Tab-separated table of C-alpha atoms and ligand atoms in Angstrom:
chain	number	residue	atom	x	y	z
A	1	MET	CA	8.584	-2.658	19.708
A	2	GLY	CA	4.966	-3.896	18.468
A	3	ASN	CA	4.159	-7.291	17.184
A	4	TYR	CA	1.257	-6.245	14.743
A	5	LEU	CA	2.493	-4.518	11.954
A	6	PHE	CA	4.409	-5.781	8.827
A	7	SER	CA	8.142	-5.201	9.257
A	8	ASN	CA	8.356	-3.339	5.712
A	9	TYR	CA	9.676	-0.369	7.299
A	10	ALA	CA	13.353	-0.540	9.224
A	11	ARG	CA	11.961	1.911	11.968
A	12	LYS	CA	14.102	3.401	14.560
A	13	PRO	CA	14.054	3.073	17.953
A	14	PHE	CA	11.944	6.370	18.998
A	15	GLU	CA	8.784	7.850	18.309
A	16	ILE	CA	8.279	11.643	17.017
A	17	MET	CA	5.517	12.870	19.569
A	18	GLU	CA	5.213	16.669	18.755
A	19	GLY	CA	6.609	19.240	15.958
A	20	ASN	CA	7.027	23.201	16.386
A	21	GLY	CA	8.795	25.082	13.444
A	22	CYS	CA	11.794	23.220	12.564
A	23	TYR	CA	12.301	21.108	15.532
A	24	VAL	CA	10.522	17.680	17.044
A	25	THR	CA	10.618	16.095	20.213
A	26	ASP	CA	10.384	12.236	20.624
A	27	ASN	CA	8.701	10.180	23.033
A	28	HIS	CA	12.093	10.325	25.484
A	29	GLY	CA	11.839	14.105	25.527
A	30	LYS	CA	14.613	14.172	23.144
A	31	LYS	CA	14.594	17.372	20.799
A	32	TYR	CA	15.915	17.198	17.328
A	33	LEU	CA	16.710	19.868	14.756
A	34	ASP	CA	14.662	18.232	11.750
A	35	PHE	CA	16.772	18.559	8.235
A	36	THR	CA	14.535	15.554	6.869
A	37	SER	CA	10.671	17.779	6.830
A	38	GLY	CA	9.435	14.338	7.395
A	39	ILE	CA	10.866	13.310	3.977
A	40	GLY	CA	10.202	16.524	1.819
A	41	VAL	CA	6.908	16.897	3.397
A	42	MET	CA	6.803	19.807	5.740
A	43	ASN	CA	7.861	22.365	3.734
A	44	LEU	CA	6.398	24.936	6.310
A	45	GLY	CA	7.253	23.178	9.299
A	46	TYR	CA	5.308	21.423	11.874
A	47	ASN	CA	2.574	23.128	14.098
A	48	ARG	CA	2.050	26.084	12.148
A	49	ALA	CA	-0.963	28.466	13.197
A	50	HIS	CA	-2.850	29.178	9.669
A	51	LEU	CA	-3.014	25.513	8.698
A	52	ASN	CA	-4.034	24.374	11.964
A	53	GLN	CA	-6.771	27.146	11.973
A	54	VAL	CA	-8.164	26.229	8.394
A	55	LEU	CA	-7.793	22.742	9.011
A	56	ALA	CA	-10.078	23.048	12.198
A	57	GLU	CA	-12.486	25.400	10.853
A	58	GLN	CA	-13.070	22.925	7.804
A	59	ALA	CA	-13.620	19.956	10.071
A	60	GLN	CA	-16.480	21.597	11.897
A	61	LYS	CA	-18.280	22.344	8.394
A	62	ILE	CA	-17.685	19.000	6.251
A	63	TRP	CA	-15.323	16.534	6.476
A	64	HIS	CA	-15.900	14.574	3.017
A	65	THR	CA	-17.989	15.174	-0.118
A	66	PRO	CA	-17.793	12.478	-3.106
A	67	ASN	CA	-16.689	13.600	-6.537
A	68	LEU	CA	-20.293	13.429	-7.434
A	69	TYR	CA	-20.967	16.904	-7.066
A	70	GLU	CA	-19.316	20.085	-7.435
A	71	ASN	CA	-16.111	21.160	-5.046
A	72	HIS	CA	-15.228	24.822	-5.376
A	73	LEU	CA	-12.249	24.441	-3.312
A	74	GLN	CA	-10.663	21.811	-5.812
A	75	GLU	CA	-11.004	24.912	-8.530
A	76	VAL	CA	-9.473	26.935	-5.766
A	77	VAL	CA	-6.525	24.836	-4.898
A	78	ALA	CA	-5.986	24.026	-9.548
A	79	GLU	CA	-6.182	27.621	-9.882
A	80	LYS	CA	-3.558	28.319	-7.354
A	81	LEU	CA	-1.009	25.716	-8.884
A	82	ILE	CA	-1.957	26.379	-12.407
A	83	GLN	CA	-1.484	30.172	-12.342
A	84	GLU	CA	-2.145	31.575	-15.706
A	85	LYS	CA	-0.495	28.509	-17.507
A	86	ASP	CA	-2.552	26.016	-19.517
A	87	TYR	CA	-3.432	23.019	-17.685
A	88	LEU	CA	-5.924	21.323	-15.647
A	89	ALA	CA	-5.824	19.553	-12.294
A	90	PHE	CA	-7.049	15.881	-10.976
A	91	PHE	CA	-6.091	15.613	-6.938
A	92	CYS	CA	-6.004	12.384	-5.465
A	93	ASN	CA	-4.060	11.167	-2.189
A	94	SER	CA	-0.460	10.363	-2.704
A	95	GLY	CA	2.624	10.617	-5.029
A	96	ALA	CA	2.060	7.272	-6.449
A	97	GLU	CA	-1.487	7.987	-7.352
A	98	ALA	CA	-0.724	11.250	-9.216
A	99	ASN	CA	1.991	8.957	-11.039
A	100	GLU	CA	-0.557	6.593	-11.829
A	101	ALA	CA	-3.167	9.470	-13.153
A	102	ALA	CA	-0.407	10.586	-15.414
A	103	ILE	CA	0.551	7.315	-16.531
A	104	LYS	CA	-2.693	6.347	-17.773
A	105	LEU	CA	-3.536	9.801	-19.252
A	106	ALA	CA	-0.323	9.492	-21.351
A	107	ARG	CA	-1.538	6.565	-22.323
A	108	LYS	CA	-4.870	7.258	-23.049
A	109	ALA	CA	-4.252	10.757	-24.787
A	110	THR	CA	-1.359	9.238	-27.029
A	111	GLY	CA	-3.102	5.531	-27.988
A	112	LYS	CA	0.195	4.475	-27.347
A	113	SER	CA	1.670	2.408	-24.445
A	114	GLN	CA	5.284	2.924	-24.107
A	115	ILE	CA	6.813	5.039	-21.569
A	116	ILE	CA	10.793	5.536	-20.871
A	117	THR	CA	11.851	6.003	-17.211
A	118	PHE	CA	15.395	6.168	-16.005
A	119	THR	CA	17.870	4.097	-13.908
A	120	ASN	CA	17.409	5.040	-10.473
A	121	SER	CA	14.350	6.893	-10.655
A	122	PHE	CA	11.621	7.002	-7.929
A	123	HIS	CA	8.154	7.267	-8.711
A	124	GLY	CA	6.446	5.288	-5.683
A	125	ARG	CA	4.963	1.637	-4.999
A	126	THR	CA	1.963	1.116	-6.787
A	127	TYR	CA	2.171	-1.256	-9.545
A	128	GLY	CA	2.329	1.531	-12.359
A	129	ALA	CA	3.975	3.711	-10.260
A	130	MET	CA	6.802	0.706	-9.236
A	131	SER	CA	6.998	-0.238	-12.955
A	132	ALA	CA	7.793	3.098	-13.794
A	133	THR	CA	10.696	3.153	-10.957
A	134	GLY	CA	14.140	2.188	-12.790
A	135	GLN	CA	15.290	0.516	-9.482
A	136	SER	CA	15.455	-3.633	-9.178
A	137	ALA	CA	15.616	-3.406	-5.790
A	138	ILE	CA	12.164	-2.217	-5.639
A	139	HIS	CA	10.972	-4.300	-8.158
A	140	THR	CA	12.382	-7.790	-6.909
A	141	GLY	CA	9.852	-10.173	-5.908
A	142	PHE	CA	6.722	-8.365	-7.125
A	143	GLU	CA	6.820	-9.293	-10.956
A	144	PRO	CA	5.337	-9.579	-13.521
A	145	LEU	CA	5.497	-5.765	-13.689
A	146	VAL	CA	2.862	-3.199	-15.702
A	147	PRO	CA	4.444	-3.824	-19.483
A	148	GLY	CA	5.778	-1.083	-21.455
A	149	PHE	CA	8.329	0.495	-19.180
A	150	ILE	CA	11.690	1.149	-20.571
A	151	TYR	CA	14.660	2.076	-18.373
A	152	VAL	CA	17.668	4.190	-19.285
A	153	PRO	CA	20.675	6.072	-17.569
A	154	TYR	CA	19.827	9.690	-16.504
A	155	ASN	CA	21.358	12.701	-18.401
A	156	ASP	CA	22.410	10.428	-20.899
A	157	PHE	CA	20.879	11.718	-24.557
A	158	SER	CA	22.071	8.862	-27.105
A	159	ALA	CA	20.990	5.983	-24.772
A	160	LEU	CA	17.443	7.585	-24.541
A	161	GLN	CA	17.152	8.588	-28.221
A	162	GLU	CA	18.232	4.786	-29.085
A	163	GLN	CA	14.745	3.552	-27.336
A	164	ILE	CA	12.522	6.145	-28.940
A	165	SER	CA	9.852	4.300	-31.461
A	166	ASP	CA	6.325	5.002	-32.880
A	167	GLN	CA	4.871	2.982	-29.510
A	168	THR	CA	6.494	5.892	-27.385
A	169	ALA	CA	3.909	7.803	-25.254
A	170	ALA	CA	5.724	9.701	-22.665
A	171	ILE	CA	9.131	10.098	-21.048
A	172	MET	CA	8.878	10.478	-17.293
A	173	LEU	CA	11.689	11.701	-14.704
A	174	GLU	CA	12.346	13.857	-12.333
A	175	LEU	CA	14.199	16.921	-12.604
A	176	ILE	CA	16.312	15.722	-9.401
A	177	GLN	CA	16.230	12.451	-8.487
A	178	GLY	CA	15.620	12.488	-4.704
A	179	GLU	CA	15.405	8.516	-3.433
A	180	GLY	CA	17.952	7.661	-6.067
A	181	GLY	CA	20.480	9.588	-4.681
A	182	VAL	CA	20.116	13.621	-4.951
A	183	THR	CA	20.842	13.537	-8.787
A	184	VAL	CA	20.552	17.060	-10.779
A	185	ALA	CA	19.368	16.582	-14.252
A	186	ASN	CA	21.714	18.508	-16.747
A	187	GLN	CA	20.194	21.540	-18.040
A	188	GLU	CA	21.133	20.823	-21.589
A	189	TRP	CA	19.900	17.019	-21.907
A	190	ILE	CA	16.442	18.640	-20.502
A	191	GLN	CA	16.552	20.908	-23.484
A	192	GLN	CA	17.421	18.020	-25.554
A	193	ILE	CA	14.371	15.970	-24.295
A	194	VAL	CA	12.112	18.865	-24.874
A	195	THR	CA	12.961	19.585	-28.369
A	196	LEU	CA	12.913	15.513	-28.966
A	197	CYS	CA	9.173	15.407	-27.420
A	198	GLN	CA	8.067	18.191	-29.712
A	199	GLU	CA	9.411	16.506	-32.526
A	200	LYS	CA	8.117	13.101	-32.158
A	201	LYS	CA	4.917	14.135	-30.253
A	202	ILE	CA	5.970	12.461	-27.006
A	203	LEU	CA	4.364	13.749	-23.844
A	204	LEU	CA	7.017	14.782	-21.356
A	205	ILE	CA	5.653	13.629	-17.434
A	206	VAL	CA	7.892	15.540	-14.848
A	207	ASP	CA	7.391	13.740	-11.230
A	208	GLU	CA	7.592	17.070	-9.095
A	209	VAL	CA	6.231	14.968	-6.050
A	210	GLN	CA	9.447	15.680	-3.701
A	211	THR	CA	11.111	19.122	-5.993
A	212	GLY	CA	7.796	20.564	-5.940
A	213	ILE	CA	6.584	23.300	-3.885
A	214	GLY	CA	9.328	25.226	-3.381
A	215	ARG	CA	11.601	22.236	-2.417
A	216	THR	CA	14.227	23.479	-4.948
A	217	GLY	CA	13.939	27.461	-4.618
A	218	SER	CA	11.064	27.804	-6.721
A	219	LEU	CA	7.381	26.364	-6.735
A	220	PHE	CA	8.065	23.833	-9.117
A	221	ALA	CA	11.612	22.394	-10.128
A	222	PHE	CA	10.833	22.819	-13.917
A	223	GLU	CA	10.546	26.506	-13.784
A	224	GLN	CA	14.103	26.851	-13.162
A	225	PHE	CA	14.727	24.369	-16.179
A	226	GLY	CA	12.847	26.902	-18.364
A	227	ILE	CA	10.414	24.164	-19.422
A	228	GLU	CA	6.672	22.867	-19.284
A	229	PRO	CA	5.966	19.964	-18.994
A	230	ASP	CA	3.228	18.143	-21.067
A	231	ILE	CA	2.186	16.360	-17.145
A	232	PHE	CA	3.557	16.870	-13.694
A	233	THR	CA	2.857	15.472	-10.541
A	234	LEU	CA	2.809	16.565	-6.772
A	235	ALA	CA	2.254	15.540	-3.509
A	236	LYS	CA	4.419	15.460	-0.357
A	237	GLY	CA	4.569	19.402	0.311
A	238	LEU	CA	1.310	20.142	-1.082
A	239	GLY	CA	-0.230	18.979	2.018
A	240	ASN	CA	2.538	19.724	4.630
A	241	GLY	CA	1.288	16.361	5.980
A	242	PHE	CA	-2.147	16.059	4.907
A	243	PRO	CA	-2.150	13.104	2.396
A	244	ILE	CA	-2.785	14.932	-0.830
A	245	GLY	CA	-1.419	14.593	-4.557
A	246	ALA	CA	-2.169	15.954	-7.955
A	247	MET	CA	-1.585	15.901	-11.494
A	248	LEU	CA	-1.701	18.390	-13.654
A	249	GLY	CA	-1.657	17.857	-17.348
A	250	LYS	CA	-2.393	20.712	-20.667
A	251	THR	CA	-5.709	21.510	-21.297
A	252	ALA	CA	-5.061	19.737	-24.830
A	253	LEU	CA	-5.210	16.555	-23.053
A	254	GLY	CA	-8.486	16.649	-21.361
A	255	GLU	CA	-10.622	15.122	-23.527
A	256	ALA	CA	-8.655	11.811	-22.648
A	257	PHE	CA	-9.841	12.104	-18.997
A	258	GLY	CA	-14.047	12.247	-19.561
A	259	PRO	CA	-16.493	11.467	-17.556
A	260	GLY	CA	-16.131	8.009	-16.017
A	261	SER	CA	-12.279	7.653	-17.233
A	262	HIS	CA	-10.331	7.761	-13.802
A	263	GLY	CA	-11.241	8.854	-10.478
A	264	THR	CA	-10.320	8.298	-6.445
A	265	THR	CA	-13.156	8.331	-3.595
A	266	PHE	CA	-11.120	10.151	-1.376
A	267	GLY	CA	-9.088	12.623	-3.993
A	268	GLY	CA	-9.741	16.434	-3.662
A	269	ASN	CA	-11.043	15.656	-0.329
A	270	LYS	CA	-12.412	19.185	1.719
A	271	LEU	CA	-9.640	18.757	4.255
A	272	GLY	CA	-6.771	18.854	2.184
A	273	MET	CA	-8.217	21.239	-0.370
A	274	VAL	CA	-8.278	23.813	2.262
A	275	VAL	CA	-4.699	22.869	3.613
A	276	ALA	CA	-3.300	23.157	0.085
A	277	SER	CA	-4.971	26.107	-0.421
A	278	GLU	CA	-3.397	28.098	2.647
A	279	ILE	CA	-0.041	26.644	1.697
A	280	LEU	CA	-0.039	27.906	-1.739
A	281	ASP	CA	-0.889	31.200	-0.150
A	282	SER	CA	1.463	30.859	2.371
A	283	LEU	CA	4.556	30.034	0.275
A	284	SER	CA	5.163	33.536	-0.648
A	285	SER	CA	7.847	34.702	-2.638
A	286	GLU	CA	9.494	36.094	0.382
A	287	ILE	CA	9.799	32.396	1.768
A	288	LEU	CA	11.097	31.294	-1.264
A	289	VAL	CA	13.809	33.724	-1.524
A	290	ALA	CA	14.417	33.082	1.818
A	291	SER	CA	15.179	29.644	1.203
A	292	GLN	CA	17.402	30.359	-1.525
A	293	GLN	CA	19.683	32.270	0.851
A	294	ARG	CA	19.456	29.483	3.674
A	295	SER	CA	20.530	27.293	0.787
A	296	GLN	CA	23.579	29.242	-0.185
A	297	GLN	CA	24.374	29.328	3.279
A	298	LEU	CA	23.969	25.807	3.809
A	299	PHE	CA	26.092	24.882	0.427
A	300	ALA	CA	28.729	27.051	1.365
A	301	GLY	CA	28.915	25.505	5.435
A	302	LEU	CA	28.970	22.158	3.797
A	303	ASN	CA	31.675	23.135	1.500
A	304	LYS	CA	33.822	24.116	4.409
A	305	ILE	CA	33.843	20.865	5.963
A	306	LYS	CA	36.859	19.265	5.882
A	307	SER	CA	36.076	15.455	6.135
A	308	ASP	CA	37.644	13.040	3.563
A	309	LYS	CA	34.179	11.093	4.182
A	310	ILE	CA	32.781	13.415	1.657
A	311	SER	CA	32.900	12.682	-1.555
A	312	GLU	CA	30.575	15.306	-3.838
A	313	ILE	CA	28.249	17.943	-2.604
A	314	ARG	CA	25.146	18.584	-5.148
A	315	GLY	CA	21.394	19.593	-5.305
A	316	LYS	CA	19.014	22.555	-5.756
A	317	GLY	CA	17.436	24.967	-3.246
A	318	LEU	CA	17.046	22.865	0.223
A	319	MET	CA	17.514	19.505	-1.630
A	320	ILE	CA	20.862	18.447	-0.617
A	321	GLY	CA	22.954	15.417	-1.108
A	322	ILE	CA	26.228	14.751	0.568
A	323	GLU	CA	27.448	11.504	-1.448
A	324	LEU	CA	30.065	9.718	0.959
A	325	GLN	CA	32.922	7.469	-0.080
A	326	PRO	CA	31.917	4.174	-0.462
A	327	ASP	CA	33.605	2.761	3.084
A	328	ILE	CA	31.521	5.214	4.810
A	329	SER	CA	28.136	3.776	6.291
A	330	VAL	CA	25.652	6.592	5.583
A	331	ALA	CA	23.672	4.620	8.025
A	332	GLU	CA	25.792	5.111	10.923
A	333	ILE	CA	26.404	8.820	10.333
A	334	VAL	CA	22.741	9.020	10.239
A	335	GLU	CA	22.502	7.798	14.085
A	336	ASP	CA	25.515	10.062	15.260
A	337	LEU	CA	23.700	12.800	13.846
A	338	GLU	CA	20.370	11.737	15.435
A	339	ALA	CA	22.709	11.796	18.552
A	340	GLU	CA	23.566	14.992	18.012
A	341	GLY	CA	20.148	16.125	17.938
A	342	LEU	CA	19.617	16.070	13.677
A	343	LEU	CA	17.552	13.976	11.997
A	344	ALA	CA	18.803	13.475	8.311
A	345	LEU	CA	17.973	11.376	5.738
A	346	ARG	CA	19.572	8.603	3.226
A	347	ALA	CA	19.237	8.326	-0.784
A	348	GLY	CA	20.847	6.261	-3.387
A	349	ALA	CA	23.566	4.017	-2.238
A	350	ASN	CA	25.405	6.033	-0.188
A	351	THR	CA	24.247	9.568	0.095
A	352	LEU	CA	23.346	11.695	3.248
A	353	ARG	CA	20.544	13.787	2.479
A	354	LEU	CA	18.982	16.634	3.823
A	355	LEU	CA	15.348	18.038	3.229
A	356	PRO	CA	15.080	20.912	5.806
A	357	PRO	CA	11.676	22.877	6.216
A	358	LEU	CA	11.781	25.931	3.867
A	359	ILE	CA	11.137	28.370	6.411
A	360	ILE	CA	14.354	27.511	8.397
A	361	SER	CA	16.117	30.263	9.862
A	362	GLU	CA	19.995	31.806	9.568
A	363	GLU	CA	20.447	30.236	13.261
A	364	GLU	CA	18.999	26.952	12.588
A	365	VAL	CA	21.008	26.398	9.519
A	366	THR	CA	24.295	28.030	11.474
A	367	LEU	CA	23.296	25.102	14.431
A	368	GLY	CA	22.696	22.219	11.431
A	369	LEU	CA	26.040	22.788	10.246
A	370	GLU	CA	27.696	23.075	13.393
A	371	LYS	CA	26.267	19.268	13.774
A	372	LEU	CA	27.222	18.029	10.414
A	373	THR	CA	30.717	19.399	10.850
A	374	LYS	CA	31.271	17.271	13.993
A	375	VAL	CA	29.988	14.161	12.961
A	376	LEU	CA	31.904	14.276	9.594
A	377	GLU	CA	34.942	15.480	10.973
A	378	LYS	CA	35.342	13.168	13.277
B	1	PLP	C1	8.041	10.384	-2.657
B	1	PLP	C2	7.771	9.947	-3.795
B	1	PLP	C3	6.915	9.564	-4.471
B	1	PLP	C4	5.872	8.688	-3.784
B	1	PLP	O1	5.019	9.300	-3.360
B	1	PLP	P1	3.909	8.745	-2.170
B	1	PLP	O2	3.060	9.928	-1.577
B	1	PLP	O3	4.831	8.027	-0.984
B	1	PLP	O4	3.348	7.542	-2.912
B	1	PLP	C5	6.852	9.531	-6.079
B	1	PLP	N1	7.851	10.089	-6.605
B	1	PLP	C6	8.647	10.677	-6.109
B	1	PLP	C7	9.880	11.653	-6.829
B	1	PLP	C8	9.038	10.699	-5.022
B	1	PLP	O5	9.859	11.531	-3.956
């Protein structure tokens, strides 16, 4: 279409113009049921009246104040994220920025430089976050990377143990690798990592940018693993489309981030903070419980699909991956689904990824399953 933009995105030939609940409409007037949530962002769906309202109200008061002055809205959102736990929060504008803050905090607090991350991880596109990402396709042409990152296979404890040294500052991971193909961490492996981190005084950083804010059936995925990371990061669902990120770290790490140590102009912006605050109020236990029921319905329906295109179905909550056989093109499946009026994503080498809004209804899941069944059984 246009001539003025870098071609760093392979864009589809349609534009989404409007959204409502779990549906979006494109520039040709075609309506789609959205099983992408705008890549894990629109957890509460499109055009949510209360979010529109708080954003419009704040817009008429003030949009921006620098972080030179107090910001009670940041305190409000931090308190809602932390609940009664022992964390401090830093607000920024994206997932990559949240991970940059996590990497910087880990190095400064430990005085060590090495961070272990995992093959097929995804942590963002800025230099630190990209260097943390264990995918050579994302690194190619951008070297030299930030030094100090070591990549080891996911869900493999002995490979990890071999890389631990007295320079290890942190282990950084996603509890479900999203972009990498919807790979769920093994519970026992996570327990082994937590124990190792305690023994060796290594920080555990959990990247909850995609898994957080209800995506996997609880506010944070780490709750389901029964752990409390030293540092965790959020973005995507935290703003439901308003750009915002957050890094939370244990209170004991606070000294490393004293005045002047780190910062951002827009981070914790008042527009973003009123939206995040309303999201955390809206994301009630009823919505989480209903999303778990929709997850069960979706998994049950997917497991009934009779298709030799499918090799494995995995995930948690409403973060679901359907790995296809190597000879099946996931791009073509996504296109066929779009023709049927369903938006879906790809992940990893050959995985069809589903991230519907958490507010999806039983009828909408049934409709989505009909479309998936039709395309996958074709
Ligand atoms: C999307 C994503 C990021 C990057 O977030 P941006 O807001 O695009 O910078 C980082 N980590 C994970 C796990 C993600 O899914």
